[in-house]
């Protein structure tokens, strides 16, 4: 049983233990690139059309070359096949701007008239790894969460689009720092808040609250990444009679709702079992929400790009 699968965008299965990136890759030097994280279940990449759609939008936001979605889809299918059907996996689709040395020579090649050679070659690959041990616990027991200020206004995304708040970029250092801080404080995860005390998102998840027969999540205009699992949940929940709403939430809403959920592509639905030290009991419909997420993610691949 393989423990890692690496496939380049030409469909070639690579040795996962062999070097792949150049030392001057812009994704490494500056975090100038994008990625998607996809759950592999029963040999299939879950909600892959949603992920490919978001990959394209992130590339547009960073002015990266337009992803050839057909090639990405084929590469994903090859990687999932190589991983197999016996266990879940974490698939990452990675696209960077390429090598700094190549980018530095672009202007010179344009000046000389060699336009074909002036196009930089991006770095692109698909990697599959085992699901972390923390995931099963998050799914079954939930997660303890603390709120942390992100130090920005909900207006920043629209006032300063170059901040790329709605793109899934490789610049994840601050998110990882927040998770390490939470771990030192005895928490599993984080919910970021704005300077107006509005709920934003988690470092690697979307925030959804349940209130009566409503599911509510912050809108993308507030500077949050549109969530694939959250979207799949909303599509499925609306079919089941839930009202699904995008609207701004205050921190206080987290304490007055029936339940709070961290939605991500790998953990799927992780219920918040404590928030800033306050225990939060599971509602009667907790299993229904979990089932809706499972069904939504399984069916999302047939819904098409968004």
Coordinates of C-alpha atoms in Angstrom, one line a residue:
X1 CA 0.0 0.0 0.0
X2 CA 1.5 3.3 -1.1
X3 CA 1.7 6.1 1.5
X4 CA 2.3 8.9 -1.1
X5 CA 1.3 9.5 -4.7
X6 CA 2.8 12.3 -6.8
X7 CA 1.6 13.0 -10.4
X8 CA 2.8 15.8 -12.6
X9 CA 0.3 17.6 -14.9
X10 CA 1.4 15.6 -17.9
X11 CA 0.0 12.5 -16.2
X12 CA 3.3 11.0 -15.3
X13 CA 3.5 9.2 -11.9
X14 CA 6.6 10.5 -10.2
X15 CA 8.7 9.2 -7.4
X16 CA 7.3 10.9 -4.3
X17 CA 10.7 10.6 -2.6
X18 CA 12.6 12.3 -5.5
X19 CA 13.1 16.1 -5.7
X20 CA 10.4 17.9 -7.6
X21 CA 10.7 21.7 -7.0
X22 CA 13.6 23.9 -7.9
X23 CA 15.1 25.9 -5.1
X24 CA 14.1 29.2 -6.9
X25 CA 10.5 28.2 -7.4
X26 CA 8.4 31.3 -6.6
X27 CA 5.9 29.2 -4.7
X28 CA 8.7 28.5 -2.2
X29 CA 10.4 31.8 -2.2
X30 CA 7.3 34.0 -2.0
X31 CA 4.3 31.8 -1.6
X32 CA 3.2 33.0 -5.0
X33 CA 0.9 30.2 -6.0
X34 CA -2.4 28.5 -5.3
X35 CA -3.6 25.1 -4.2
X36 CA -6.7 23.0 -3.5
X37 CA -7.1 20.3 -0.9
X38 CA -9.5 17.5 -1.9
X39 CA -10.7 14.4 0.0
X40 CA -10.2 11.1 -1.8
X41 CA -12.8 8.6 -0.8
X42 CA -13.5 5.2 -2.4
X43 CA -11.0 6.0 -5.2
X44 CA -12.8 9.3 -6.1
X45 CA -11.8 12.9 -5.6
X46 CA -14.8 14.4 -3.8
X47 CA -16.5 17.5 -5.1
X48 CA -13.7 17.8 -7.7
X49 CA -15.6 20.1 -10.1
X50 CA -16.2 22.6 -7.2
X51 CA -12.4 22.4 -6.5
X52 CA -11.4 22.9 -10.1
X53 CA -13.7 25.9 -10.4
X54 CA -12.2 27.5 -7.3
X55 CA -8.7 26.7 -8.6
X56 CA -9.5 28.6 -11.8
X57 CA -10.8 31.6 -9.8
X58 CA -7.8 31.7 -7.6
X59 CA -5.5 31.6 -10.7
X60 CA -7.4 34.5 -12.1
X61 CA -7.1 36.5 -8.9
X62 CA -3.3 35.9 -8.9
X63 CA -3.0 36.5 -12.7
X64 CA -1.5 33.0 -13.1
X65 CA -1.8 31.2 -16.5
X66 CA -5.3 29.9 -17.0
X67 CA -5.4 26.4 -15.7
X68 CA -6.1 23.7 -18.3
X69 CA -9.0 22.2 -16.4
X70 CA -9.2 19.1 -18.6
X71 CA -5.6 18.3 -17.9
X72 CA -6.0 18.9 -14.2
X73 CA -9.1 16.6 -14.1
X74 CA -7.2 13.8 -15.9
X75 CA -4.2 14.2 -13.5
X76 CA -6.6 14.1 -10.5
X77 CA -8.2 10.9 -11.8
X78 CA -4.8 9.3 -12.3
X79 CA -3.7 10.2 -8.8
X80 CA -6.9 8.9 -7.2
X81 CA -6.5 5.7 -9.1
X82 CA -2.9 5.3 -8.0
X83 CA -4.0 5.9 -4.4
X84 CA -6.7 3.2 -4.5
X85 CA -10.0 2.5 -2.8
X86 CA -9.1 1.0 0.5
X87 CA -8.7 4.3 2.5
X88 CA -9.3 8.0 2.4
X89 CA -6.5 10.3 1.3
X90 CA -5.7 14.0 1.2
X91 CA -5.1 15.3 -2.3
X92 CA -3.4 18.6 -3.0
X93 CA -3.5 20.3 -6.3
X94 CA -0.6 22.8 -6.4
X95 CA 0.1 25.5 -9.0
X96 CA 2.9 28.1 -8.7
X97 CA 4.2 30.8 -10.9
X98 CA 7.3 28.8 -11.7
X99 CA 11.0 29.5 -11.3
X100 CA 12.3 33.0 -10.5
X101 CA 15.2 32.5 -12.9
X102 CA 12.7 31.9 -15.8
X103 CA 10.5 34.8 -14.7
X104 CA 13.5 37.2 -14.6
X105 CA 14.3 36.4 -18.2
X106 CA 10.9 37.0 -19.5
X107 CA 11.3 40.8 -20.0
X108 CA 14.6 40.2 -21.9
X109 CA 13.1 37.6 -24.2
X110 CA 10.1 39.9 -24.9
X111 CA 12.5 42.7 -25.8
X112 CA 14.5 40.4 -28.1
X113 CA 11.2 39.4 -29.9
X114 CA 11.3 35.8 -28.7
X115 CA 7.7 35.8 -27.5
X116 CA 7.2 32.0 -27.4
X117 CA 10.1 31.6 -25.1
X118 CA 8.9 34.5 -22.9
X119 CA 6.0 32.5 -21.5
X120 CA 7.1 31.2 -18.0
X121 CA 6.5 27.6 -17.2
X122 CA 4.4 27.2 -14.0
X123 CA 4.9 24.4 -11.5
X124 CA 1.9 22.1 -11.3
X125 CA 1.4 18.8 -9.7
X126 CA -1.0 16.6 -7.7
X127 CA 0.0 15.0 -4.4
X128 CA -1.9 12.5 -2.3
X129 CA -1.1 11.7 1.4
X130 CA -2.8 9.8 4.2
X131 CA -5.6 11.6 6.1
X132 CA -4.2 13.0 9.4
X133 CA -5.1 11.3 12.6
X134 CA -6.8 14.4 13.9
X135 CA -9.5 14.1 11.2
X136 CA -11.4 11.1 12.6
X137 CA -11.5 12.6 16.1
X138 CA -12.8 15.9 14.7
X139 CA -15.6 14.2 12.7
X140 CA -16.8 12.0 15.7
X141 CA -16.1 14.1 18.7
X142 CA -16.0 17.7 17.4
X143 CA -13.4 20.3 18.0
X144 CA -12.6 22.9 20.7
X145 CA -12.3 26.3 19.1
X146 CA -11.1 29.8 20.2
X147 CA -11.8 33.1 18.5
X148 CA -8.9 35.2 17.4
X149 CA -9.0 38.6 15.7
X150 CA -7.6 38.7 12.2
X151 CA -7.1 42.4 12.7
X152 CA -8.9 43.4 9.5
X153 CA -12.2 44.9 8.5
X154 CA -14.8 43.0 6.6
X155 CA -14.5 45.8 4.0
X156 CA -10.9 45.0 3.2
X157 CA -11.6 42.4 0.5
X158 CA -13.6 44.9 -1.6
X159 CA -11.4 48.0 -0.7
X160 CA -8.1 46.2 -1.4
X161 CA -8.7 43.3 -3.8
X162 CA -4.9 42.8 -4.2
X163 CA -4.9 41.3 -0.7
X164 CA -6.4 38.2 -2.3
X165 CA -8.6 37.4 0.6
X166 CA -11.0 35.3 -1.5
X167 CA -8.2 33.2 -3.2
X168 CA -6.7 30.0 -1.9
X169 CA -3.0 30.9 -2.0
X170 CA 0.1 29.2 -0.8
X171 CA 0.7 32.1 1.7
X172 CA -0.6 30.1 4.7
X173 CA 2.0 31.1 7.3
X174 CA -0.3 33.3 9.4
X175 CA -3.0 30.5 9.3
X176 CA -0.5 28.0 10.6
X177 CA 0.7 30.4 13.3
X178 CA -2.9 30.8 14.5
X179 CA -3.3 27.1 14.8
X180 CA -0.1 26.7 16.7
X181 CA -1.2 29.5 19.1
X182 CA -4.5 27.8 19.6
X183 CA -2.7 24.5 20.4
X184 CA -0.7 26.2 23.0
X185 CA -3.9 27.5 24.5
X186 CA -5.4 24.0 24.6
X187 CA -7.7 24.5 21.6
X188 CA -8.0 22.4 18.4
X189 CA -9.0 25.2 15.9
X190 CA -9.6 28.9 15.4
X191 CA -12.5 31.1 14.2
X192 CA -11.1 34.4 12.9
X193 CA -13.1 37.6 13.6
X194 CA -12.9 41.0 12.1
X195 CA -12.3 44.4 13.7
X196 CA -16.1 44.8 13.8
X197 CA -16.4 41.5 15.8
X198 CA -17.9 39.8 12.7
X199 CA -17.3 36.1 12.2
X200 CA -14.9 35.3 9.2
X201 CA -13.6 31.7 8.8
X202 CA -11.2 29.2 10.2
X203 CA -7.5 28.8 9.1
X204 CA -8.6 25.8 7.0
X205 CA -12.4 25.8 7.2
X206 CA -15.6 27.6 6.7
X207 CA -17.9 28.5 9.6
X208 CA -21.5 27.5 9.4
X209 CA -24.1 27.9 12.2
X210 CA -27.4 26.1 12.6
X211 CA -30.4 27.9 14.0
X212 CA -33.8 26.1 13.9
X213 CA -34.0 25.0 10.3
X214 CA -31.5 27.5 9.0
X215 CA -27.9 27.2 8.0
X216 CA -26.0 30.4 7.9
X217 CA -22.4 31.3 6.8
X218 CA -20.5 34.6 6.3
X219 CA -20.6 35.9 2.7
X220 CA -17.5 35.9 0.5
X221 CA -17.7 39.7 0.3
X222 CA -16.5 39.8 3.9
X223 CA -13.2 38.5 2.8
X224 CA -13.7 34.7 3.4
X225 CA -12.7 31.9 1.0
X226 CA -15.8 30.4 -0.6
X227 CA -16.0 26.9 1.0
X228 CA -16.4 23.8 -1.2
X229 CA -17.8 21.6 1.6
X230 CA -20.0 24.4 2.8
X231 CA -21.4 24.9 -0.7
X232 CA -22.0 21.2 -1.1
X233 CA -23.8 21.2 2.2
X234 CA -26.1 24.1 1.2
X235 CA -27.0 22.4 -2.1
X236 CA -28.0 19.2 -0.3
X237 CA -29.7 20.9 2.7
X238 CA -31.9 23.1 0.5
X239 CA -33.2 19.9 -1.1
X240 CA -34.0 18.6 2.4
X241 CA -36.0 21.7 3.3
X242 CA -33.4 23.8 5.1
X243 CA -33.1 27.5 4.5
X244 CA -29.5 28.3 3.6
X245 CA -28.3 31.9 4.1
X246 CA -25.2 33.9 3.4
X247 CA -25.0 36.8 5.8
X248 CA -22.7 38.5 8.3
X249 CA -22.6 37.0 11.7
X250 CA -21.4 38.6 15.0
X251 CA -19.3 36.7 17.5
X252 CA -22.4 36.7 19.8
X253 CA -24.3 34.7 17.2
X254 CA -21.9 31.8 17.8
X255 CA -23.2 31.6 21.4
X256 CA -26.9 31.9 20.7
X257 CA -27.3 29.4 17.8
X258 CA -28.1 25.7 18.1
X259 CA -24.7 24.6 16.8
X260 CA -21.5 25.8 15.2
X261 CA -19.7 23.8 12.5
X262 CA -16.2 24.0 10.9
X263 CA -16.6 22.8 7.3
X264 CA -13.5 21.6 5.4
X265 CA -12.7 19.4 2.5
X266 CA -11.0 16.8 4.6
X267 CA -12.6 16.9 8.1
X268 CA -15.9 17.6 6.4
X269 CA -18.3 18.5 9.3
X270 CA -16.6 19.1 12.6
X271 CA -19.0 20.3 15.3
X272 CA -17.6 23.0 17.7
X273 CA -17.9 21.3 21.1
X274 CA -16.4 24.2 23.0
X275 CA -15.9 27.9 22.1
X276 CA -13.5 30.0 24.1
X277 CA -13.8 27.5 26.9
X278 CA -17.6 27.3 26.9
X279 CA -18.9 23.9 26.4
X280 CA -21.5 23.5 23.5
X281 CA -23.8 20.5 23.6
X282 CA -24.7 18.6 20.5
X283 CA -28.2 19.5 19.1
X284 CA -30.7 16.8 18.3
X285 CA -30.1 17.3 14.5
X286 CA -26.3 17.0 14.7
X287 CA -26.3 13.7 12.9
X288 CA -28.7 15.1 10.2
X289 CA -26.2 17.8 9.4
X290 CA -23.3 15.4 9.2
X291 CA -25.3 13.2 6.9
X292 CA -26.2 16.1 4.7
X293 CA -22.5 17.0 4.4
X294 CA -21.6 13.4 3.4
X295 CA -24.3 13.2 0.8
X296 CA -23.6 16.7 -0.5
X297 CA -19.9 16.0 -1.0
X298 CA -20.6 12.6 -2.7
X299 CA -23.0 14.2 -5.1
X300 CA -21.1 17.5 -5.7
X301 CA -19.0 16.0 -8.6
X302 CA -22.2 15.7 -10.6
X303 CA -23.3 19.3 -10.1
X304 CA -20.7 20.8 -12.4
X305 CA -18.4 23.8 -12.2
X306 CA -19.4 26.9 -10.2

